[in-house]
mmCIF file with all atom_site columns, C-alpha atoms in Angstrom:
data_model
loop_
_atom_site.group_PDB
_atom_site.id
_atom_site.type_symbol
_atom_site.label_atom_id
_atom_site.label_alt_id
_atom_site.label_comp_id
_atom_site.label_asym_id
_atom_site.label_entity_id
_atom_site.label_seq_id
_atom_site.pdbx_PDB_ins_code
_atom_site.Cartn_x
_atom_site.Cartn_y
_atom_site.Cartn_z
_atom_site.occupancy
_atom_site.B_iso_or_equiv
_atom_site.pdbx_formal_charge
_atom_site.auth_seq_id
_atom_site.auth_comp_id
_atom_site.auth_asym_id
_atom_site.auth_atom_id
_atom_site.pdbx_PDB_model_num
ATOM 1   C CA . MET U 1 1   ? 65.609  -116.100 -47.403 1.00 51.00 ? 1   MET U CA 1
ATOM 2   C CA . GLY U 1 2   ? 67.614  -113.159 -46.116 1.00 71.00 ? 2   GLY U CA 1
ATOM 3   C CA . ARG U 1 3   ? 67.222  -114.323 -42.534 1.00 72.00 ? 3   ARG U CA 1
ATOM 4   C CA . LEU U 1 4   ? 68.158  -117.825 -43.377 1.00 69.00 ? 4   LEU U CA 1
ATOM 5   C CA . ARG U 1 5   ? 71.323  -116.472 -45.038 1.00 71.00 ? 5   ARG U CA 1
ATOM 6   C CA . MET U 1 6   ? 72.250  -114.332 -42.176 1.00 70.00 ? 6   MET U CA 1
ATOM 7   C CA . ALA U 1 7   ? 71.654  -117.326 -39.860 1.00 68.00 ? 7   ALA U CA 1
ATOM 8   C CA . GLY U 1 8   ? 73.829  -119.382 -41.916 1.00 67.00 ? 8   GLY U CA 1
ATOM 9   C CA . LEU U 1 9   ? 76.602  -116.868 -42.083 1.00 68.00 ? 9   LEU U CA 1
ATOM 10  C CA . ALA U 1 10  ? 76.387  -116.333 -38.283 1.00 71.00 ? 10  ALA U CA 1
ATOM 11  C CA . ALA U 1 11  ? 76.527  -120.310 -37.782 1.00 69.00 ? 11  ALA U CA 1
ATOM 12  C CA . ALA U 1 12  ? 79.566  -120.237 -40.068 1.00 72.00 ? 12  ALA U CA 1
ATOM 13  C CA . ALA U 1 13  ? 81.250  -117.466 -38.245 1.00 71.00 ? 13  ALA U CA 1
ATOM 14  C CA . CYS U 1 14  ? 80.754  -119.181 -34.857 1.00 74.00 ? 14  CYS U CA 1
ATOM 15  C CA . PHE U 1 15  ? 82.130  -122.436 -36.329 1.00 70.00 ? 15  PHE U CA 1
ATOM 16  C CA . ILE U 1 16  ? 85.244  -120.751 -37.729 1.00 78.00 ? 16  ILE U CA 1
ATOM 17  C CA . ALA U 1 17  ? 85.881  -118.779 -34.460 1.00 73.00 ? 17  ALA U CA 1
ATOM 18  C CA . GLY U 1 18  ? 85.348  -121.956 -32.481 1.00 73.00 ? 18  GLY U CA 1
ATOM 19  C CA . ALA U 1 19  ? 87.789  -123.900 -34.700 1.00 78.00 ? 19  ALA U CA 1
ATOM 20  C CA . ALA U 1 20  ? 90.368  -121.081 -34.468 1.00 85.00 ? 20  ALA U CA 1
ATOM 21  C CA . GLY U 1 21  ? 89.946  -120.901 -30.870 1.00 84.00 ? 21  GLY U CA 1
ATOM 22  C CA . PHE U 1 22  ? 90.485  -124.617 -30.414 1.00 85.00 ? 22  PHE U CA 1
ATOM 23  C CA . ALA U 1 23  ? 93.534  -124.594 -32.793 1.00 88.00 ? 23  ALA U CA 1
ATOM 24  C CA . TRP U 1 24  ? 95.084  -121.726 -30.608 1.00 88.00 ? 24  TRP U CA 1
ATOM 25  C CA . PHE U 1 25  ? 94.223  -123.883 -27.356 1.00 90.00 ? 25  PHE U CA 1
ATOM 26  C CA . VAL U 1 26  ? 96.020  -127.105 -28.775 1.00 88.00 ? 26  VAL U CA 1
ATOM 27  C CA . ALA U 1 27  ? 99.172  -124.832 -29.741 1.00 89.00 ? 27  ALA U CA 1
ATOM 28  C CA . GLU U 1 28  ? 99.160  -123.461 -26.247 1.00 88.00 ? 28  GLU U CA 1
ATOM 29  C CA . VAL U 1 29  ? 98.901  -127.204 -24.662 1.00 91.00 ? 29  VAL U CA 1
ATOM 30  C CA . ARG U 1 30  ? 102.063 -128.064 -26.704 1.00 88.00 ? 30  ARG U CA 1
ATOM 31  C CA . ARG U 1 31  ? 104.043 -124.890 -26.079 1.00 88.00 ? 31  ARG U CA 1
ATOM 32  C CA . PRO U 1 32  ? 107.417 -125.789 -24.380 1.00 89.00 ? 32  PRO U CA 1
ATOM 33  C CA . PRO U 1 33  ? 108.399 -123.982 -21.152 1.00 90.00 ? 33  PRO U CA 1
ATOM 34  C CA . ASP U 1 34  ? 110.483 -120.806 -21.347 1.00 89.00 ? 34  ASP U CA 1
ATOM 35  C CA . LEU U 1 35  ? 111.417 -120.336 -17.709 1.00 95.00 ? 35  LEU U CA 1
ATOM 36  C CA . PRO U 1 36  ? 113.474 -117.409 -16.116 1.00 95.00 ? 36  PRO U CA 1
ATOM 37  C CA . LYS U 1 37  ? 116.785 -118.453 -14.408 1.00 95.00 ? 37  LYS U CA 1
ATOM 38  C CA . ARG U 1 38  ? 115.011 -117.498 -10.997 1.00 97.00 ? 38  ARG U CA 1
ATOM 39  C CA . ALA U 1 39  ? 111.472 -116.266 -10.097 1.00 98.00 ? 39  ALA U CA 1
ATOM 40  C CA . ASP U 1 40  ? 110.179 -114.959 -6.755  1.00 98.00 ? 40  ASP U CA 1
ATOM 41  C CA . GLY U 1 41  ? 107.959 -118.047 -6.342  1.00 98.00 ? 41  GLY U CA 1
ATOM 42  C CA . ILE U 1 42  ? 106.505 -121.285 -7.703  1.00 98.00 ? 42  ILE U CA 1
ATOM 43  C CA . VAL U 1 43  ? 102.953 -122.615 -7.511  1.00 98.00 ? 43  VAL U CA 1
ATOM 44  C CA . ALA U 1 44  ? 102.051 -126.200 -8.051  1.00 97.00 ? 44  ALA U CA 1
ATOM 45  C CA . LEU U 1 45  ? 98.238  -126.857 -8.647  1.00 97.00 ? 45  LEU U CA 1
ATOM 46  C CA . THR U 1 46  ? 97.442  -130.305 -7.441  1.00 92.00 ? 46  THR U CA 1
ATOM 47  C CA . GLY U 1 47  ? 95.320  -132.863 -9.311  1.00 87.00 ? 47  GLY U CA 1
ATOM 48  C CA . GLY U 1 48  ? 97.644  -134.861 -11.311 1.00 85.00 ? 48  GLY U CA 1
ATOM 49  C CA . ALA U 1 49  ? 100.892 -136.754 -11.278 1.00 84.00 ? 49  ALA U CA 1
ATOM 50  C CA . GLU U 1 50  ? 104.280 -135.127 -11.316 1.00 92.00 ? 50  GLU U CA 1
ATOM 51  C CA . ARG U 1 51  ? 103.007 -131.660 -10.650 1.00 94.00 ? 51  ARG U CA 1
ATOM 52  C CA . ILE U 1 52  ? 104.240 -131.405 -7.050  1.00 94.00 ? 52  ILE U CA 1
ATOM 53  C CA . GLU U 1 53  ? 107.239 -133.345 -7.648  1.00 95.00 ? 53  GLU U CA 1
ATOM 54  C CA . THR U 1 54  ? 108.214 -130.952 -10.520 1.00 96.00 ? 54  THR U CA 1
ATOM 55  C CA . ALA U 1 55  ? 107.780 -127.959 -8.235  1.00 96.00 ? 55  ALA U CA 1
ATOM 56  C CA . LEU U 1 56  ? 109.709 -129.251 -5.582  1.00 96.00 ? 56  LEU U CA 1
ATOM 57  C CA . ARG U 1 57  ? 112.666 -130.038 -7.732  1.00 95.00 ? 57  ARG U CA 1
ATOM 58  C CA . LEU U 1 58  ? 112.588 -126.628 -9.090  1.00 97.00 ? 58  LEU U CA 1
ATOM 59  C CA . LEU U 1 59  ? 112.614 -125.183 -5.475  1.00 96.00 ? 59  LEU U CA 1
ATOM 60  C CA . ALA U 1 60  ? 115.482 -127.582 -4.422  1.00 95.00 ? 60  ALA U CA 1
ATOM 61  C CA . ALA U 1 61  ? 117.328 -126.282 -7.461  1.00 95.00 ? 61  ALA U CA 1
ATOM 62  C CA . ASP U 1 62  ? 116.941 -122.799 -6.011  1.00 96.00 ? 62  ASP U CA 1
ATOM 63  C CA . ARG U 1 63  ? 114.753 -121.505 -9.117  1.00 97.00 ? 63  ARG U CA 1
ATOM 64  C CA . ALA U 1 64  ? 112.672 -119.509 -6.805  1.00 97.00 ? 64  ALA U CA 1
ATOM 65  C CA . ASP U 1 65  ? 112.474 -118.359 -3.081  1.00 96.00 ? 65  ASP U CA 1
ATOM 66  C CA . ARG U 1 66  ? 109.136 -119.918 -2.237  1.00 97.00 ? 66  ARG U CA 1
ATOM 67  C CA . LEU U 1 67  ? 106.685 -122.645 -3.243  1.00 97.00 ? 67  LEU U CA 1
ATOM 68  C CA . LEU U 1 68  ? 102.931 -122.837 -2.754  1.00 97.00 ? 68  LEU U CA 1
ATOM 69  C CA . VAL U 1 69  ? 101.322 -126.194 -3.217  1.00 96.00 ? 69  VAL U CA 1
ATOM 70  C CA . SER U 1 70  ? 97.616  -125.120 -3.887  1.00 96.00 ? 70  SER U CA 1
ATOM 71  C CA . GLY U 1 71  ? 94.860  -127.540 -3.202  1.00 91.00 ? 71  GLY U CA 1
ATOM 72  C CA . THR U 1 72  ? 96.582  -129.862 -0.913  1.00 88.00 ? 72  THR U CA 1
ATOM 73  C CA . GLY U 1 73  ? 94.474  -132.603 0.274   1.00 79.00 ? 73  GLY U CA 1
ATOM 74  C CA . GLY U 1 74  ? 94.043  -134.963 2.923   1.00 74.00 ? 74  GLY U CA 1
ATOM 75  C CA . ASN U 1 75  ? 96.818  -135.441 5.533   1.00 79.00 ? 75  ASN U CA 1
ATOM 76  C CA . ALA U 1 76  ? 99.660  -134.755 3.000   1.00 80.00 ? 76  ALA U CA 1
ATOM 77  C CA . ASP U 1 77  ? 102.766 -133.105 4.441   1.00 87.00 ? 77  ASP U CA 1
ATOM 78  C CA . LEU U 1 78  ? 106.040 -131.853 3.084   1.00 91.00 ? 78  LEU U CA 1
ATOM 79  C CA . ALA U 1 79  ? 107.883 -134.762 4.153   1.00 90.00 ? 79  ALA U CA 1
ATOM 80  C CA . GLN U 1 80  ? 105.589 -137.179 2.089   1.00 88.00 ? 80  GLN U CA 1
ATOM 81  C CA . LEU U 1 81  ? 105.887 -134.946 -0.832  1.00 90.00 ? 81  LEU U CA 1
ATOM 82  C CA . ALA U 1 82  ? 109.436 -134.470 -0.885  1.00 92.00 ? 82  ALA U CA 1
ATOM 83  C CA . ARG U 1 83  ? 110.192 -138.269 -0.652  1.00 91.00 ? 83  ARG U CA 1
ATOM 84  C CA . ARG U 1 84  ? 108.034 -138.696 -3.724  1.00 88.00 ? 84  ARG U CA 1
ATOM 85  C CA . ALA U 1 85  ? 110.152 -136.061 -5.574  1.00 92.00 ? 85  ALA U CA 1
ATOM 86  C CA . GLY U 1 86  ? 113.446 -137.483 -4.453  1.00 93.00 ? 86  GLY U CA 1
ATOM 87  C CA . VAL U 1 87  ? 114.397 -134.251 -2.533  1.00 93.00 ? 87  VAL U CA 1
ATOM 88  C CA . ASP U 1 88  ? 115.403 -133.605 1.027   1.00 93.00 ? 88  ASP U CA 1
ATOM 89  C CA . SER U 1 89  ? 112.576 -131.646 2.750   1.00 91.00 ? 89  SER U CA 1
ATOM 90  C CA . GLU U 1 90  ? 114.659 -130.246 5.649   1.00 92.00 ? 90  GLU U CA 1
ATOM 91  C CA . PRO U 1 91  ? 116.195 -127.356 3.654   1.00 92.00 ? 91  PRO U CA 1
ATOM 92  C CA . LEU U 1 92  ? 112.782 -126.511 2.217   1.00 94.00 ? 92  LEU U CA 1
ATOM 93  C CA . VAL U 1 93  ? 110.707 -126.382 5.179   1.00 93.00 ? 93  VAL U CA 1
ATOM 94  C CA . ASP U 1 94  ? 110.610 -122.587 5.708   1.00 94.00 ? 94  ASP U CA 1
ATOM 95  C CA . ARG U 1 95  ? 109.981 -122.165 1.904   1.00 96.00 ? 95  ARG U CA 1
ATOM 96  C CA . VAL U 1 96  ? 106.914 -124.325 1.267   1.00 96.00 ? 96  VAL U CA 1
ATOM 97  C CA . THR U 1 97  ? 103.294 -123.416 1.988   1.00 95.00 ? 97  THR U CA 1
ATOM 98  C CA . LEU U 1 98  ? 100.746 -126.225 1.857   1.00 94.00 ? 98  LEU U CA 1
ATOM 99  C CA . GLY U 1 99  ? 97.584  -124.501 0.759   1.00 93.00 ? 99  GLY U CA 1
ATOM 100 C CA . ARG U 1 100 ? 94.454  -126.606 1.647   1.00 90.00 ? 100 ARG U CA 1
ATOM 101 C CA . SER U 1 101 ? 91.450  -124.408 0.766   1.00 90.00 ? 101 SER U CA 1
ATOM 102 C CA . ALA U 1 102 ? 91.043  -124.662 -3.011  1.00 93.00 ? 102 ALA U CA 1
ATOM 103 C CA . ILE U 1 103 ? 88.985  -127.269 -4.636  1.00 94.00 ? 103 ILE U CA 1
ATOM 104 C CA . THR U 1 104 ? 88.787  -125.813 -8.058  1.00 95.00 ? 104 THR U CA 1
ATOM 105 C CA . THR U 1 105 ? 91.242  -123.971 -10.491 1.00 96.00 ? 105 THR U CA 1
ATOM 106 C CA . ARG U 1 106 ? 89.484  -120.616 -9.524  1.00 96.00 ? 106 ARG U CA 1
ATOM 107 C CA . GLY U 1 107 ? 90.184  -121.580 -5.865  1.00 96.00 ? 107 GLY U CA 1
ATOM 108 C CA . ASN U 1 108 ? 93.777  -122.293 -6.739  1.00 97.00 ? 108 ASN U CA 1
ATOM 109 C CA . ALA U 1 109 ? 94.112  -118.713 -8.390  1.00 97.00 ? 109 ALA U CA 1
ATOM 110 C CA . GLU U 1 110 ? 92.646  -117.164 -5.448  1.00 97.00 ? 110 GLU U CA 1
ATOM 111 C CA . GLU U 1 111 ? 94.756  -119.021 -2.892  1.00 96.00 ? 111 GLU U CA 1
ATOM 112 C CA . THR U 1 112 ? 97.854  -118.004 -5.103  1.00 97.00 ? 112 THR U CA 1
ATOM 113 C CA . ALA U 1 113 ? 96.944  -114.389 -5.145  1.00 97.00 ? 113 ALA U CA 1
ATOM 114 C CA . ALA U 1 114 ? 96.714  -114.351 -1.544  1.00 96.00 ? 114 ALA U CA 1
ATOM 115 C CA . TRP U 1 115 ? 99.871  -115.946 -0.871  1.00 97.00 ? 115 TRP U CA 1
ATOM 116 C CA . ALA U 1 116 ? 101.632 -113.911 -3.460  1.00 97.00 ? 116 ALA U CA 1
ATOM 117 C CA . ARG U 1 117 ? 100.390 -110.661 -1.703  1.00 96.00 ? 117 ARG U CA 1
ATOM 118 C CA . ALA U 1 118 ? 101.625 -112.005 1.596   1.00 96.00 ? 118 ALA U CA 1
ATOM 119 C CA . ASN U 1 119 ? 104.959 -112.857 0.458   1.00 96.00 ? 119 ASN U CA 1
ATOM 120 C CA . GLY U 1 120 ? 105.731 -110.179 -2.069  1.00 96.00 ? 120 GLY U CA 1
ATOM 121 C CA . ILE U 1 121 ? 105.762 -112.445 -5.151  1.00 97.00 ? 121 ILE U CA 1
ATOM 122 C CA . ARG U 1 122 ? 106.123 -110.545 -8.409  1.00 97.00 ? 122 ARG U CA 1
ATOM 123 C CA . SER U 1 123 ? 107.047 -113.365 -10.690 1.00 98.00 ? 123 SER U CA 1
ATOM 124 C CA . LEU U 1 124 ? 105.786 -116.756 -10.552 1.00 98.00 ? 124 LEU U CA 1
ATOM 125 C CA . ILE U 1 125 ? 106.458 -120.233 -12.212 1.00 98.00 ? 125 ILE U CA 1
ATOM 126 C CA . VAL U 1 126 ? 103.156 -122.100 -12.645 1.00 98.00 ? 126 VAL U CA 1
ATOM 127 C CA . VAL U 1 127 ? 103.324 -125.965 -12.578 1.00 98.00 ? 127 VAL U CA 1
ATOM 128 C CA . THR U 1 128 ? 100.369 -127.937 -13.726 1.00 97.00 ? 128 THR U CA 1
ATOM 129 C CA . ALA U 1 129 ? 99.336  -130.293 -16.452 1.00 95.00 ? 129 ALA U CA 1
ATOM 130 C CA . SER U 1 130 ? 100.016 -129.080 -20.038 1.00 95.00 ? 130 SER U CA 1
ATOM 131 C CA . TYR U 1 131 ? 96.216  -129.532 -20.972 1.00 94.00 ? 131 TYR U CA 1
ATOM 132 C CA . HIS U 1 132 ? 95.282  -127.481 -17.860 1.00 96.00 ? 132 HIS U CA 1
ATOM 133 C CA . MET U 1 133 ? 97.796  -124.774 -18.163 1.00 96.00 ? 133 MET U CA 1
ATOM 134 C CA . PRO U 1 134 ? 95.734  -122.344 -20.281 1.00 96.00 ? 134 PRO U CA 1
ATOM 135 C CA . ARG U 1 135 ? 92.891  -122.350 -17.852 1.00 97.00 ? 135 ARG U CA 1
ATOM 136 C CA . ALA U 1 136 ? 95.121  -122.018 -14.799 1.00 97.00 ? 136 ALA U CA 1
ATOM 137 C CA . LEU U 1 137 ? 96.990  -118.971 -16.353 1.00 97.00 ? 137 LEU U CA 1
ATOM 138 C CA . ALA U 1 138 ? 93.599  -117.391 -17.301 1.00 97.00 ? 138 ALA U CA 1
ATOM 139 C CA . GLU U 1 139 ? 92.249  -117.755 -13.553 1.00 97.00 ? 139 GLU U CA 1
ATOM 140 C CA . ILE U 1 140 ? 95.495  -116.644 -12.244 1.00 98.00 ? 140 ILE U CA 1
ATOM 141 C CA . ARG U 1 141 ? 95.865  -113.485 -14.320 1.00 97.00 ? 141 ARG U CA 1
ATOM 142 C CA . ARG U 1 142 ? 92.429  -112.578 -13.428 1.00 97.00 ? 142 ARG U CA 1
ATOM 143 C CA . ALA U 1 143 ? 93.030  -112.938 -9.597  1.00 97.00 ? 143 ALA U CA 1
ATOM 144 C CA . ALA U 1 144 ? 96.684  -111.592 -9.726  1.00 97.00 ? 144 ALA U CA 1
ATOM 145 C CA . PRO U 1 145 ? 97.119  -109.390 -12.825 1.00 97.00 ? 145 PRO U CA 1
ATOM 146 C CA . ASP U 1 146 ? 100.245 -107.644 -11.863 1.00 97.00 ? 146 ASP U CA 1
ATOM 147 C CA . ILE U 1 147 ? 102.175 -110.809 -11.330 1.00 98.00 ? 147 ILE U CA 1
ATOM 148 C CA . ALA U 1 148 ? 104.606 -112.030 -14.299 1.00 98.00 ? 148 ALA U CA 1
ATOM 149 C CA . LEU U 1 149 ? 103.669 -115.858 -14.978 1.00 98.00 ? 149 LEU U CA 1
ATOM 150 C CA . TYR U 1 150 ? 105.988 -118.550 -16.389 1.00 98.00 ? 150 TYR U CA 1
ATOM 151 C CA . PRO U 1 151 ? 104.384 -121.772 -17.279 1.00 97.00 ? 151 PRO U CA 1
ATOM 152 C CA . ASP U 1 152 ? 106.099 -124.963 -16.750 1.00 97.00 ? 152 ASP U CA 1
ATOM 153 C CA . PRO U 1 153 ? 103.661 -127.548 -17.974 1.00 96.00 ? 153 PRO U CA 1
ATOM 154 C CA . VAL U 1 154 ? 103.965 -131.263 -16.973 1.00 95.00 ? 154 VAL U CA 1
ATOM 155 C CA . THR U 1 155 ? 102.850 -133.648 -19.921 1.00 91.00 ? 155 THR U CA 1
ATOM 156 C CA . PRO U 1 156 ? 100.527 -136.394 -18.437 1.00 86.00 ? 156 PRO U CA 1
ATOM 157 C CA . ALA U 1 157 ? 100.626 -139.991 -19.580 1.00 79.00 ? 157 ALA U CA 1
ATOM 158 C CA . ALA U 1 158 ? 97.317  -139.482 -21.297 1.00 75.00 ? 158 ALA U CA 1
ATOM 159 C CA . LEU U 1 159 ? 99.042  -137.161 -23.797 1.00 80.00 ? 159 LEU U CA 1
ATOM 160 C CA . ARG U 1 160 ? 102.074 -139.215 -24.332 1.00 74.00 ? 160 ARG U CA 1
ATOM 161 C CA . ASP U 1 161 ? 100.365 -142.290 -25.706 1.00 70.00 ? 161 ASP U CA 1
ATOM 162 C CA . GLY U 1 162 ? 101.086 -142.438 -29.451 1.00 68.00 ? 162 GLY U CA 1
ATOM 163 C CA . GLY U 1 163 ? 98.617  -144.975 -30.387 1.00 70.00 ? 163 GLY U CA 1
ATOM 164 C CA . ASN U 1 164 ? 95.261  -144.444 -31.987 1.00 69.00 ? 164 ASN U CA 1
ATOM 165 C CA . ALA U 1 165 ? 93.310  -144.985 -28.901 1.00 71.00 ? 165 ALA U CA 1
ATOM 166 C CA . GLY U 1 166 ? 95.746  -142.660 -26.996 1.00 77.00 ? 166 GLY U CA 1
ATOM 167 C CA . ARG U 1 167 ? 95.398  -139.987 -29.607 1.00 80.00 ? 167 ARG U CA 1
ATOM 168 C CA . LEU U 1 168 ? 91.627  -140.176 -29.369 1.00 86.00 ? 168 LEU U CA 1
ATOM 169 C CA . ALA U 1 169 ? 91.612  -140.093 -25.578 1.00 86.00 ? 169 ALA U CA 1
ATOM 170 C CA . ALA U 1 170 ? 94.004  -137.036 -25.581 1.00 88.00 ? 170 ALA U CA 1
ATOM 171 C CA . LEU U 1 171 ? 91.688  -135.271 -28.092 1.00 88.00 ? 171 LEU U CA 1
ATOM 172 C CA . ARG U 1 172 ? 88.692  -135.978 -25.888 1.00 90.00 ? 172 ARG U CA 1
ATOM 173 C CA . LEU U 1 173 ? 90.668  -134.585 -22.746 1.00 91.00 ? 173 LEU U CA 1
ATOM 174 C CA . ILE U 1 174 ? 91.882  -131.509 -24.656 1.00 94.00 ? 174 ILE U CA 1
ATOM 175 C CA . ALA U 1 175 ? 88.313  -130.811 -25.987 1.00 93.00 ? 175 ALA U CA 1
ATOM 176 C CA . SER U 1 176 ? 86.886  -131.238 -22.578 1.00 94.00 ? 176 SER U CA 1
ATOM 177 C CA . GLU U 1 177 ? 89.426  -128.846 -21.103 1.00 95.00 ? 177 GLU U CA 1
ATOM 178 C CA . TYR U 1 178 ? 88.874  -126.272 -23.791 1.00 94.00 ? 178 TYR U CA 1
ATOM 179 C CA . VAL U 1 179 ? 85.263  -125.991 -22.839 1.00 94.00 ? 179 VAL U CA 1
ATOM 180 C CA . LYS U 1 180 ? 86.315  -125.463 -19.333 1.00 95.00 ? 180 LYS U CA 1
ATOM 181 C CA . PHE U 1 181 ? 88.881  -122.666 -20.479 1.00 95.00 ? 181 PHE U CA 1
ATOM 182 C CA . VAL U 1 182 ? 86.217  -121.026 -22.355 1.00 94.00 ? 182 VAL U CA 1
ATOM 183 C CA . ALA U 1 183 ? 83.906  -121.011 -19.243 1.00 94.00 ? 183 ALA U CA 1
ATOM 184 C CA . ALA U 1 184 ? 86.896  -119.550 -17.237 1.00 95.00 ? 184 ALA U CA 1
ATOM 185 C CA . THR U 1 185 ? 87.566  -116.767 -19.758 1.00 93.00 ? 185 THR U CA 1
ATOM 186 C CA . LEU U 1 186 ? 83.905  -115.844 -19.528 1.00 93.00 ? 186 LEU U CA 1
ATOM 187 C CA . ASP U 1 187 ? 84.082  -115.740 -15.767 1.00 93.00 ? 187 ASP U CA 1
ATOM 188 C CA . LEU U 1 188 ? 81.494  -118.457 -15.368 1.00 93.00 ? 188 LEU U CA 1
ATOM 189 C CA . THR U 1 189 ? 83.661  -120.226 -12.914 1.00 93.00 ? 189 THR U CA 1
ATOM 190 C CA . ALA U 1 190 ? 82.533  -117.483 -10.365 1.00 92.00 ? 190 ALA U CA 1
ATOM 191 C CA . LEU U 1 191 ? 79.039  -119.371 -10.146 1.00 88.00 ? 191 LEU U CA 1
ATOM 192 C CA . LEU U 1 192 ? 80.678  -122.415 -8.460  1.00 87.00 ? 192 LEU U CA 1
ATOM 193 C CA . PRO U 1 193 ? 82.295  -122.918 -5.063  1.00 88.00 ? 193 PRO U CA 1
ATOM 194 C CA . ALA U 1 194 ? 86.069  -122.391 -5.193  1.00 88.00 ? 194 ALA U CA 1
ATOM 195 C CA . HIS U 1 195 ? 87.087  -123.270 -1.663  1.00 89.00 ? 195 HIS U CA 1
ATOM 196 C CA . ARG U 1 196 ? 86.628  -125.709 1.359   1.00 85.00 ? 196 ARG U CA 1
ATOM 197 C CA . PRO U 1 197 ? 84.474  -124.470 4.072   1.00 81.00 ? 197 PRO U CA 1
ATOM 198 C CA . PRO U 1 198 ? 86.481  -122.702 6.944   1.00 71.00 ? 198 PRO U CA 1
ATOM 199 C CA . ALA U 1 199 ? 86.043  -125.720 9.260   1.00 56.00 ? 199 ALA U CA 1
ATOM 200 C CA . THR U 1 200 ? 87.634  -128.282 6.951   1.00 51.00 ? 200 THR U CA 1
ATOM 201 C CA . ALA U 1 201 ? 90.239  -125.889 5.430   1.00 49.00 ? 201 ALA U CA 1
ATOM 202 C CA . THR U 1 202 ? 91.500  -124.703 9.001   1.00 43.00 ? 202 THR U CA 1
ATOM 203 C CA . PRO U 1 203 ? 93.198  -121.547 7.863   1.00 36.00 ? 203 PRO U CA 1
ATOM 204 C CA . GLN U 1 204 ? 95.528  -119.545 9.738   1.00 37.00 ? 204 GLN U CA 1
ATOM 205 C CA . HIS U 1 205 ? 97.023  -116.155 9.107   1.00 34.00 ? 205 HIS U CA 1
ATOM 206 C CA . ASP U 1 206 ? 96.006  -115.094 5.625   1.00 34.00 ? 206 ASP U CA 1
ATOM 207 C CA . GLY U 1 207 ? 93.735  -118.057 5.139   1.00 33.00 ? 207 GLY U CA 1
ATOM 208 C CA . ILE U 1 208 ? 96.348  -120.575 3.563   1.00 31.00 ? 208 ILE U CA 1
ATOM 209 C CA . ARG U 1 209 ? 99.017  -121.059 5.947   1.00 34.00 ? 209 ARG U CA 1
ATOM 210 C CA . ARG U 1 210 ? 99.016  -124.029 8.096   1.00 35.00 ? 210 ARG U CA 1
ATOM 211 C CA . GLU U 1 211 ? 101.262 -125.767 10.695  1.00 29.00 ? 211 GLU U CA 1
ATOM 212 C CA . VAL U 1 212 ? 102.042 -129.456 9.966   1.00 31.00 ? 212 VAL U CA 1
ATOM 213 C CA . ALA U 1 213 ? 103.239 -130.027 13.392  1.00 29.00 ? 213 ALA U CA 1
ATOM 214 C CA . HIS U 1 214 ? 103.198 -133.775 13.613  1.00 29.00 ? 214 HIS U CA 1
ATOM 215 C CA . GLN U 1 215 ? 106.008 -133.921 11.095  1.00 31.00 ? 215 GLN U CA 1
ATOM 216 C CA . GLY U 1 216 ? 107.978 -130.824 12.198  1.00 32.00 ? 216 GLY U CA 1
ATOM 217 C CA . VAL U 1 217 ? 107.001 -129.079 9.017   1.00 33.00 ? 217 VAL U CA 1
ATOM 218 C CA . ARG U 1 218 ? 105.956 -125.405 9.183   1.00 30.00 ? 218 ARG U CA 1
ATOM 219 C CA . ALA U 1 219 ? 104.049 -124.023 6.315   1.00 35.00 ? 219 ALA U CA 1
ATOM 220 C CA . SER U 1 220 ? 105.408 -120.508 5.905   1.00 36.00 ? 220 SER U CA 1
#
């Protein structure tokens, strides 16, 4: 009987801890941004709408010296990305790095840490989806613990739908992301590949810089 009681108490404690952790996570997802007037750098983690556009607008408004777009895929170049954001790419050419090696959030963090070291970045605005922000911050803090991080979350359409179906979909999305966040905090993401193979990433210099010569864009 004593063992059953102890098992029950342990299960209840785990449930309470999990519920408390999830409640904290939901609050973090909903937290509004509190940005400095200016930071050394900005990083946009690709993978969802409005992330790159938001980061480019911040850079165009001179909220930071430099921008890293981490996890850039395909043949995307600065001119294309700037057009989508409605900003002029020409003044930003020497201030934007298109990082192409990362394939996971951990890869984003490692790519960010390398770029920050190469450019003397001590404060960083982080742009990603609101539900993804806690995990992104956890990974970047592990890779670059000495950098001050300022989240600027983008709220995706999936979290803006106020209907019952939308709320259910949002809950599923946040719950799924919470599981990934827990895995990241336990350092389980180290078990998975974080970067593209060198042959496809075509790194230069510190492994994340790349010339986009056909558009006249230099990744700095």
